[in-house]
Amino acid sequence: SAVISQKPSRDICQRGTSLTIQCQVDSQVTMMFWYRQQPGQSLTLIATANQGSEATYESGFVIDKFPISRPNLTFSTLTVSNMSPEDSSIYLCSARTGTSGNTIYFGEGSWLTVV
Amino acid sequence: GNSVTQMEGPVTLSEEAFLTINCTYTATGYPSLFWYVQYPGEGLQLLLKATKADDKGSNKGFEATYRKETTSFHLEKGSVQVSDSAVYFCALDAGGTSYGKLTFGQGTILTVHP
């Protein structure tokens, strides 16, 4: 199984600021994704992080608000820009490994609170 | 589009009781199906999966069978423990152009009392 590490694990952020979340996988993976889990809610896919090209965003999410980078096959970042209290959520990175069939693993999440 | 529907929660059981959490899905083609568990204050852990019809996924005493005829993937455990208290998410990967992207159900909160 893949081990996925996220940083920071938790943070309290000021309104109007931006925060970058890092996601590191312990092996090369074909696909990486970013999800948001608002308080008490299920998970919603934000975007697919494409290696070497722009991320592919789901409906309702835009690059200006959630810029994503993926410089190589093991690492990605998600920035939450110009934060408001509505952005208080858990942000989770996931990766699909090619060696264990169609299995998608998740990081432990980054718990952001915007005040 | 693709969707996953889980039984309404929360579910409260006594230790050693039998657990069923219903999950039904809508998808074209042949999706892969997953159950994930989220313990309090933690991220998401893969509990079990099934990739084709009639497959049974199992782990830690939990089981779920991929039923294409009823488009269901119900989670069961014969005897729950207090440590099973968590939120359980059913999810599907529709494959094709959506390969690797998961659609989640709303989650079911399980509380097990001693």
PDB file of C-alpha atoms in Angstrom:
ATOM      1  CA  SER A   1       0.000   0.000   0.000  1.00  0.00           C
ATOM      2  CA  ALA A   2       1.073   3.571  -0.576  1.00  0.00           C
ATOM      3  CA  VAL A   3       1.901   5.859   2.327  1.00  0.00           C
ATOM      4  CA  ILE A   4       0.735   9.413   1.830  1.00  0.00           C
ATOM      5  CA  SER A   5       1.956  12.236   4.051  1.00  0.00           C
ATOM      6  CA  GLN A   6       0.361  15.644   4.228  1.00  0.00           C
ATOM      7  CA  LYS A   7       1.640  18.859   5.770  1.00  0.00           C
ATOM      8  CA  PRO A   8       0.415  20.717   7.681  1.00  0.00           C
ATOM      9  CA  SER A   9      -1.832  18.354   9.563  1.00  0.00           C
ATOM     10  CA  ARG A  10      -3.689  21.237  11.170  1.00  0.00           C
ATOM     11  CA  ASP A  11      -3.611  24.998  10.974  1.00  0.00           C
ATOM     12  CA  ILE A  12      -5.548  28.040  12.018  1.00  0.00           C
ATOM     13  CA  CYS A  13      -5.483  30.669   9.316  1.00  0.00           C
ATOM     14  CA  GLN A  14      -6.433  34.317   9.151  1.00  0.00           C
ATOM     15  CA  ARG A  15      -9.132  35.437   6.770  1.00  0.00           C
ATOM     16  CA  GLY A  16      -7.704  36.714   3.489  1.00  0.00           C
ATOM     17  CA  THR A  17      -4.473  34.751   3.670  1.00  0.00           C
ATOM     18  CA  SER A  18      -3.388  31.756   1.590  1.00  0.00           C
ATOM     19  CA  LEU A  19      -2.034  28.407   2.712  1.00  0.00           C
ATOM     20  CA  THR A  20      -0.228  25.720   0.757  1.00  0.00           C
ATOM     21  CA  ILE A  21      -0.736  22.070   1.643  1.00  0.00           C
ATOM     22  CA  GLN A  22       1.879  19.537   0.643  1.00  0.00           C
ATOM     23  CA  CYS A  23       1.280  15.907  -0.263  1.00  0.00           C
ATOM     24  CA  GLN A  24       4.111  13.394  -0.493  1.00  0.00           C
ATOM     25  CA  VAL A  25       3.682   9.782  -1.604  1.00  0.00           C
ATOM     26  CA  ASP A  26       6.280   7.164  -0.763  1.00  0.00           C
ATOM     27  CA  SER A  27       6.271   5.731  -4.285  1.00  0.00           C
ATOM     28  CA  GLN A  28       5.607   6.918  -7.799  1.00  0.00           C
ATOM     29  CA  VAL A  29       1.905   7.016  -8.543  1.00  0.00           C
ATOM     30  CA  THR A  30       0.014   7.499 -11.736  1.00  0.00           C
ATOM     31  CA  MET A  31      -2.708   9.756 -10.427  1.00  0.00           C
ATOM     32  CA  MET A  32      -3.136  12.193  -7.541  1.00  0.00           C
ATOM     33  CA  PHE A  33      -6.284  13.973  -6.434  1.00  0.00           C
ATOM     34  CA  TRP A  34      -7.379  16.619  -3.967  1.00  0.00           C
ATOM     35  CA  TYR A  35     -10.647  16.449  -2.001  1.00  0.00           C
ATOM     36  CA  ARG A  36     -12.408  18.739   0.412  1.00  0.00           C
ATOM     37  CA  GLN A  37     -14.471  17.608   3.385  1.00  0.00           C
ATOM     38  CA  GLN A  38     -16.478  20.385   4.941  1.00  0.00           C
ATOM     39  CA  PRO A  39     -17.515  19.975   8.592  1.00  0.00           C
ATOM     40  CA  GLY A  40     -19.912  17.075   9.016  1.00  0.00           C
ATOM     41  CA  GLN A  41     -20.051  16.473   5.282  1.00  0.00           C
ATOM     42  CA  SER A  42     -18.841  13.928   2.799  1.00  0.00           C
ATOM     43  CA  LEU A  43     -15.859  14.328   0.501  1.00  0.00           C
ATOM     44  CA  THR A  44     -15.970  16.348  -2.686  1.00  0.00           C
ATOM     45  CA  LEU A  45     -13.349  16.114  -5.400  1.00  0.00           C
ATOM     46  CA  ILE A  46     -11.610  19.407  -6.068  1.00  0.00           C
ATOM     47  CA  ALA A  47      -9.254  18.460  -8.879  1.00  0.00           C
ATOM     48  CA  THR A  48      -6.936  15.939 -10.463  1.00  0.00           C
ATOM     49  CA  ALA A  49      -3.280  16.894 -10.122  1.00  0.00           C
ATOM     50  CA  ASN A  50      -1.625  16.153 -13.462  1.00  0.00           C
ATOM     51  CA  GLN A  51       2.105  15.646 -13.578  1.00  0.00           C
ATOM     52  CA  GLY A  52       3.743  18.215 -15.801  1.00  0.00           C
ATOM     53  CA  SER A  53       0.564  20.008 -16.804  1.00  0.00           C
ATOM     54  CA  GLU A  54      -2.274  22.030 -15.368  1.00  0.00           C
ATOM     55  CA  ALA A  55      -4.655  20.422 -12.926  1.00  0.00           C
ATOM     56  CA  THR A  56      -8.132  19.402 -14.046  1.00  0.00           C
ATOM     57  CA  TYR A  57     -10.788  21.016 -11.869  1.00  0.00           C
ATOM     58  CA  GLU A  58     -14.248  19.741 -11.037  1.00  0.00           C
ATOM     59  CA  SER A  59     -17.324  21.850 -11.399  1.00  0.00           C
ATOM     60  CA  GLY A  60     -17.450  24.557  -8.777  1.00  0.00           C
ATOM     61  CA  PHE A  61     -13.696  24.742  -8.218  1.00  0.00           C
ATOM     62  CA  VAL A  62     -11.355  27.136 -10.017  1.00  0.00           C
ATOM     63  CA  ILE A  63      -7.625  27.470 -10.376  1.00  0.00           C
ATOM     64  CA  ASP A  64      -7.495  30.988  -8.967  1.00  0.00           C
ATOM     65  CA  LYS A  65      -8.918  29.777  -5.683  1.00  0.00           C
ATOM     66  CA  PHE A  66      -7.219  26.373  -5.533  1.00  0.00           C
ATOM     67  CA  PRO A  67      -3.963  26.428  -7.509  1.00  0.00           C
ATOM     68  CA  ILE A  68      -2.342  23.012  -7.674  1.00  0.00           C
ATOM     69  CA  SER A  69       1.127  21.903  -8.617  1.00  0.00           C
ATOM     70  CA  ARG A  70       2.506  18.460  -9.370  1.00  0.00           C
ATOM     71  CA  PRO A  71       6.167  18.685 -10.282  1.00  0.00           C
ATOM     72  CA  ASN A  72       6.839  14.934 -10.200  1.00  0.00           C
ATOM     73  CA  LEU A  73       5.215  11.526  -9.690  1.00  0.00           C
ATOM     74  CA  THR A  74       5.406  11.589  -5.878  1.00  0.00           C
ATOM     75  CA  PHE A  75       4.544  15.144  -4.832  1.00  0.00           C
ATOM     76  CA  SER A  76       1.740  17.678  -5.153  1.00  0.00           C
ATOM     77  CA  THR A  77       0.637  20.896  -3.500  1.00  0.00           C
ATOM     78  CA  LEU A  78      -2.750  22.531  -3.088  1.00  0.00           C
ATOM     79  CA  THR A  79      -3.026  26.200  -2.203  1.00  0.00           C
ATOM     80  CA  VAL A  80      -6.185  27.584  -0.682  1.00  0.00           C
ATOM     81  CA  SER A  81      -6.159  31.253  -1.664  1.00  0.00           C
ATOM     82  CA  ASN A  82      -7.725  34.296  -0.062  1.00  0.00           C
ATOM     83  CA  MET A  83      -9.336  32.177   2.620  1.00  0.00           C
ATOM     84  CA  SER A  84     -12.692  32.819   4.220  1.00  0.00           C
ATOM     85  CA  PRO A  85     -14.400  30.954   7.073  1.00  0.00           C
ATOM     86  CA  GLU A  86     -16.276  28.917   4.445  1.00  0.00           C
ATOM     87  CA  ASP A  87     -12.952  27.347   3.496  1.00  0.00           C
ATOM     88  CA  SER A  88     -12.657  25.743   6.932  1.00  0.00           C
ATOM     89  CA  SER A  89     -12.454  22.083   5.963  1.00  0.00           C
ATOM     90  CA  ILE A  90     -10.330  19.013   5.871  1.00  0.00           C
ATOM     91  CA  TYR A  91      -8.330  18.858   2.655  1.00  0.00           C
ATOM     92  CA  LEU A  92      -7.274  15.382   1.633  1.00  0.00           C
ATOM     93  CA  CYS A  93      -4.801  14.198  -0.922  1.00  0.00           C
ATOM     94  CA  SER A  94      -5.308  10.829  -2.574  1.00  0.00           C
ATOM     95  CA  ALA A  95      -3.305   8.711  -4.953  1.00  0.00           C
ATOM     96  CA  ARG A  96      -4.044   5.792  -7.171  1.00  0.00           C
ATOM     97  CA  THR A  97      -1.340   3.185  -7.240  1.00  0.00           C
ATOM     98  CA  GLY A  98      -0.722   1.088 -10.300  1.00  0.00           C
ATOM     99  CA  THR A  99       0.694  -1.901  -8.498  1.00  0.00           C
ATOM    100  CA  SER A 100      -2.274  -2.954  -6.391  1.00  0.00           C
ATOM    101  CA  GLY A 101      -5.107  -2.762  -8.829  1.00  0.00           C
ATOM    102  CA  ASN A 102      -7.636  -0.028  -8.599  1.00  0.00           C
ATOM    103  CA  THR A 103      -6.902   1.063  -5.055  1.00  0.00           C
ATOM    104  CA  ILE A 104      -7.030   4.671  -4.006  1.00  0.00           C
ATOM    105  CA  TYR A 105      -5.260   5.701  -0.811  1.00  0.00           C
ATOM    106  CA  PHE A 106      -5.659   8.859   1.203  1.00  0.00           C
ATOM    107  CA  GLY A 107      -3.440  11.011   3.297  1.00  0.00           C
ATOM    108  CA  GLU A 108      -4.461  11.828   6.843  1.00  0.00           C
ATOM    109  CA  GLY A 109      -5.815  15.177   5.789  1.00  0.00           C
ATOM    110  CA  SER A 110      -5.029  18.789   6.552  1.00  0.00           C
ATOM    111  CA  TRP A 111      -7.527  20.316   8.957  1.00  0.00           C
ATOM    112  CA  LEU A 112      -7.843  24.027   8.271  1.00  0.00           C
ATOM    113  CA  THR A 113      -9.770  26.499  10.385  1.00  0.00           C
ATOM    114  CA  VAL A 114     -10.161  30.037   9.035  1.00  0.00           C
ATOM    115  CA  VAL A 115     -10.850  32.763  11.583  1.00  0.00           C
TER     116      VAL A 115
ATOM    117  CA  GLY B   1     -24.115  11.048 -13.370  1.00  0.00           C
ATOM    118  CA  ASN B   2     -22.608   8.772 -10.780  1.00  0.00           C
ATOM    119  CA  SER B   3     -23.986   8.730  -7.257  1.00  0.00           C
ATOM    120  CA  VAL B   4     -23.775   6.790  -4.007  1.00  0.00           C
ATOM    121  CA  THR B   5     -26.526   6.623  -1.410  1.00  0.00           C
ATOM    122  CA  GLN B   6     -25.914   5.391   2.120  1.00  0.00           C
ATOM    123  CA  MET B   7     -28.437   4.606   4.773  1.00  0.00           C
ATOM    124  CA  GLU B   8     -29.262   7.483   7.031  1.00  0.00           C
ATOM    125  CA  GLY B   9     -27.423   7.617  10.291  1.00  0.00           C
ATOM    126  CA  PRO B  10     -26.350   7.856  12.922  1.00  0.00           C
ATOM    127  CA  VAL B  11     -26.328   4.201  13.867  1.00  0.00           C
ATOM    128  CA  THR B  12     -26.005   3.286  17.541  1.00  0.00           C
ATOM    129  CA  LEU B  13     -25.335  -0.294  18.594  1.00  0.00           C
ATOM    130  CA  SER B  14     -24.296  -2.236  21.634  1.00  0.00           C
ATOM    131  CA  GLU B  15     -21.036  -4.119  21.597  1.00  0.00           C
ATOM    132  CA  GLU B  16     -21.257  -7.524  19.858  1.00  0.00           C
ATOM    133  CA  ALA B  17     -24.340  -6.515  17.867  1.00  0.00           C
ATOM    134  CA  PHE B  18     -24.661  -7.197  14.154  1.00  0.00           C
ATOM    135  CA  LEU B  19     -23.977  -4.276  11.843  1.00  0.00           C
ATOM    136  CA  THR B  20     -25.380  -3.505   8.427  1.00  0.00           C
ATOM    137  CA  ILE B  21     -24.836  -0.208   6.637  1.00  0.00           C
ATOM    138  CA  ASN B  22     -26.657  -0.061   3.333  1.00  0.00           C
ATOM    139  CA  CYS B  23     -25.066   1.404   0.236  1.00  0.00           C
ATOM    140  CA  THR B  24     -26.560   1.629  -3.246  1.00  0.00           C
ATOM    141  CA  TYR B  25     -25.049   3.249  -6.286  1.00  0.00           C
ATOM    142  CA  THR B  26     -25.832   4.616  -9.713  1.00  0.00           C
ATOM    143  CA  ALA B  27     -23.179   4.404 -12.379  1.00  0.00           C
ATOM    144  CA  THR B  28     -22.751   3.433 -15.981  1.00  0.00           C
ATOM    145  CA  GLY B  29     -20.531   0.521 -16.815  1.00  0.00           C
ATOM    146  CA  TYR B  30     -18.772  -1.481 -14.160  1.00  0.00           C
ATOM    147  CA  PRO B  31     -17.561   0.666 -11.282  1.00  0.00           C
ATOM    148  CA  SER B  32     -15.210  -0.408  -8.532  1.00  0.00           C
ATOM    149  CA  LEU B  33     -16.690  -0.086  -5.068  1.00  0.00           C
ATOM    150  CA  PHE B  34     -15.042   0.847  -1.788  1.00  0.00           C
ATOM    151  CA  TRP B  35     -15.717   1.282   1.887  1.00  0.00           C
ATOM    152  CA  TYR B  36     -13.586   3.812   3.746  1.00  0.00           C
ATOM    153  CA  VAL B  37     -13.553   4.474   7.481  1.00  0.00           C
ATOM    154  CA  GLN B  38     -12.751   7.713   9.262  1.00  0.00           C
ATOM    155  CA  TYR B  39     -11.990   7.437  12.972  1.00  0.00           C
ATOM    156  CA  PRO B  40     -12.477  10.523  15.137  1.00  0.00           C
ATOM    157  CA  GLY B  41      -9.877  13.156  14.361  1.00  0.00           C
ATOM    158  CA  GLU B  42      -8.224  11.089  11.653  1.00  0.00           C
ATOM    159  CA  GLY B  43      -8.107  10.863   7.883  1.00  0.00           C
ATOM    160  CA  LEU B  44      -9.642   8.281   5.600  1.00  0.00           C
ATOM    161  CA  GLN B  45      -8.596   4.639   5.647  1.00  0.00           C
ATOM    162  CA  LEU B  46      -9.481   2.062   3.043  1.00  0.00           C
ATOM    163  CA  LEU B  47     -11.515  -0.664   4.726  1.00  0.00           C
ATOM    164  CA  LEU B  48     -12.297  -2.938   1.790  1.00  0.00           C
ATOM    165  CA  LYS B  49     -12.966  -2.938  -1.925  1.00  0.00           C
ATOM    166  CA  ALA B  50     -14.520  -4.969  -4.747  1.00  0.00           C
ATOM    167  CA  THR B  51     -13.812  -4.481  -8.400  1.00  0.00           C
ATOM    168  CA  LYS B  52     -16.360  -6.689 -10.148  1.00  0.00           C
ATOM    169  CA  ALA B  53     -19.785  -8.211  -9.680  1.00  0.00           C
ATOM    170  CA  ASP B  54     -20.092 -10.872  -6.963  1.00  0.00           C
ATOM    171  CA  ASP B  55     -16.693  -9.979  -5.519  1.00  0.00           C
ATOM    172  CA  LYS B  56     -16.622  -9.941  -1.730  1.00  0.00           C
ATOM    173  CA  GLY B  57     -14.314  -7.527   0.000  1.00  0.00           C
ATOM    174  CA  SER B  58     -13.358  -8.254   3.590  1.00  0.00           C
ATOM    175  CA  ASN B  59     -11.119  -6.783   6.271  1.00  0.00           C
ATOM    176  CA  LYS B  60     -11.063  -6.636  10.086  1.00  0.00           C
ATOM    177  CA  GLY B  61     -14.280  -8.672  10.286  1.00  0.00           C
ATOM    178  CA  PHE B  62     -16.138  -6.376   7.894  1.00  0.00           C
ATOM    179  CA  GLU B  63     -17.537  -7.709   4.630  1.00  0.00           C
ATOM    180  CA  ALA B  64     -19.323  -6.313   1.596  1.00  0.00           C
ATOM    181  CA  THR B  65     -20.447  -8.043  -1.580  1.00  0.00           C
ATOM    182  CA  TYR B  66     -20.692  -6.282  -4.937  1.00  0.00           C
ATOM    183  CA  ARG B  67     -24.268  -6.955  -6.132  1.00  0.00           C
ATOM    184  CA  LYS B  68     -24.736  -5.685  -9.643  1.00  0.00           C
ATOM    185  CA  GLU B  69     -28.341  -6.840  -9.917  1.00  0.00           C
ATOM    186  CA  THR B  70     -29.343  -4.652  -6.979  1.00  0.00           C
ATOM    187  CA  THR B  71     -26.569  -2.043  -7.479  1.00  0.00           C
ATOM    188  CA  SER B  72     -25.611  -2.450  -3.839  1.00  0.00           C
ATOM    189  CA  PHE B  73     -22.517  -2.855  -1.679  1.00  0.00           C
ATOM    190  CA  HIS B  74     -23.804  -3.211   1.871  1.00  0.00           C
ATOM    191  CA  LEU B  75     -21.285  -3.281   4.703  1.00  0.00           C
ATOM    192  CA  GLU B  76     -21.707  -5.961   7.400  1.00  0.00           C
ATOM    193  CA  LYS B  77     -19.967  -7.067  10.543  1.00  0.00           C
ATOM    194  CA  GLY B  78     -21.106  -9.891  12.737  1.00  0.00           C
ATOM    195  CA  SER B  79     -20.014  -8.480  16.090  1.00  0.00           C
ATOM    196  CA  VAL B  80     -19.058  -4.834  16.480  1.00  0.00           C
ATOM    197  CA  GLN B  81     -16.663  -3.454  19.048  1.00  0.00           C
ATOM    198  CA  VAL B  82     -16.437  -0.066  20.724  1.00  0.00           C
ATOM    199  CA  SER B  83     -13.322   0.559  18.643  1.00  0.00           C
ATOM    200  CA  ASP B  84     -15.431   0.358  15.450  1.00  0.00           C
ATOM    201  CA  SER B  85     -17.048   3.683  16.316  1.00  0.00           C
ATOM    202  CA  ALA B  86     -16.287   5.883  13.316  1.00  0.00           C
ATOM    203  CA  VAL B  87     -17.765   7.357  10.165  1.00  0.00           C
ATOM    204  CA  TYR B  88     -18.107   4.920   7.272  1.00  0.00           C
ATOM    205  CA  PHE B  89     -18.118   6.069   3.652  1.00  0.00           C
ATOM    206  CA  CYS B  90     -19.186   4.056   0.646  1.00  0.00           C
ATOM    207  CA  ALA B  91     -17.566   5.175  -2.608  1.00  0.00           C
ATOM    208  CA  LEU B  92     -17.326   4.240  -6.253  1.00  0.00           C
ATOM    209  CA  ASP B  93     -14.793   4.667  -9.022  1.00  0.00           C
ATOM    210  CA  ALA B  94     -16.630   4.675 -12.316  1.00  0.00           C
ATOM    211  CA  GLY B  95     -13.482   4.069 -14.326  1.00  0.00           C
ATOM    212  CA  GLY B  96     -13.041   5.188 -17.902  1.00  0.00           C
ATOM    213  CA  THR B  97     -12.356   8.910 -18.108  1.00  0.00           C
ATOM    214  CA  SER B  98     -13.160   9.161 -14.389  1.00  0.00           C
ATOM    215  CA  TYR B  99     -10.595   6.545 -13.435  1.00  0.00           C
ATOM    216  CA  GLY B 100      -9.291   7.160  -9.932  1.00  0.00           C
ATOM    217  CA  LYS B 101     -11.909   9.789  -9.076  1.00  0.00           C
ATOM    218  CA  LEU B 102     -14.149   8.702  -6.244  1.00  0.00           C
ATOM    219  CA  THR B 103     -17.785   9.552  -5.724  1.00  0.00           C
ATOM    220  CA  PHE B 104     -18.685   9.292  -2.046  1.00  0.00           C
ATOM    221  CA  GLY B 105     -21.861   8.633  -0.165  1.00  0.00           C
ATOM    222  CA  GLN B 106     -22.824  10.999   2.620  1.00  0.00           C
ATOM    223  CA  GLY B 107     -21.231   8.895   5.334  1.00  0.00           C
ATOM    224  CA  THR B 108     -22.793   6.952   8.211  1.00  0.00           C
ATOM    225  CA  ILE B 109     -21.808   7.669  11.779  1.00  0.00           C
ATOM    226  CA  LEU B 110     -21.529   4.494  13.837  1.00  0.00           C
ATOM    227  CA  THR B 111     -21.402   4.605  17.634  1.00  0.00           C
ATOM    228  CA  VAL B 112     -20.880   1.401  19.567  1.00  0.00           C
ATOM    229  CA  HIS B 113     -21.594   1.360  23.308  1.00  0.00           C
ATOM    230  CA  PRO B 114     -20.066  -1.102  25.779  1.00  0.00           C
TER     231      PRO B 114
END
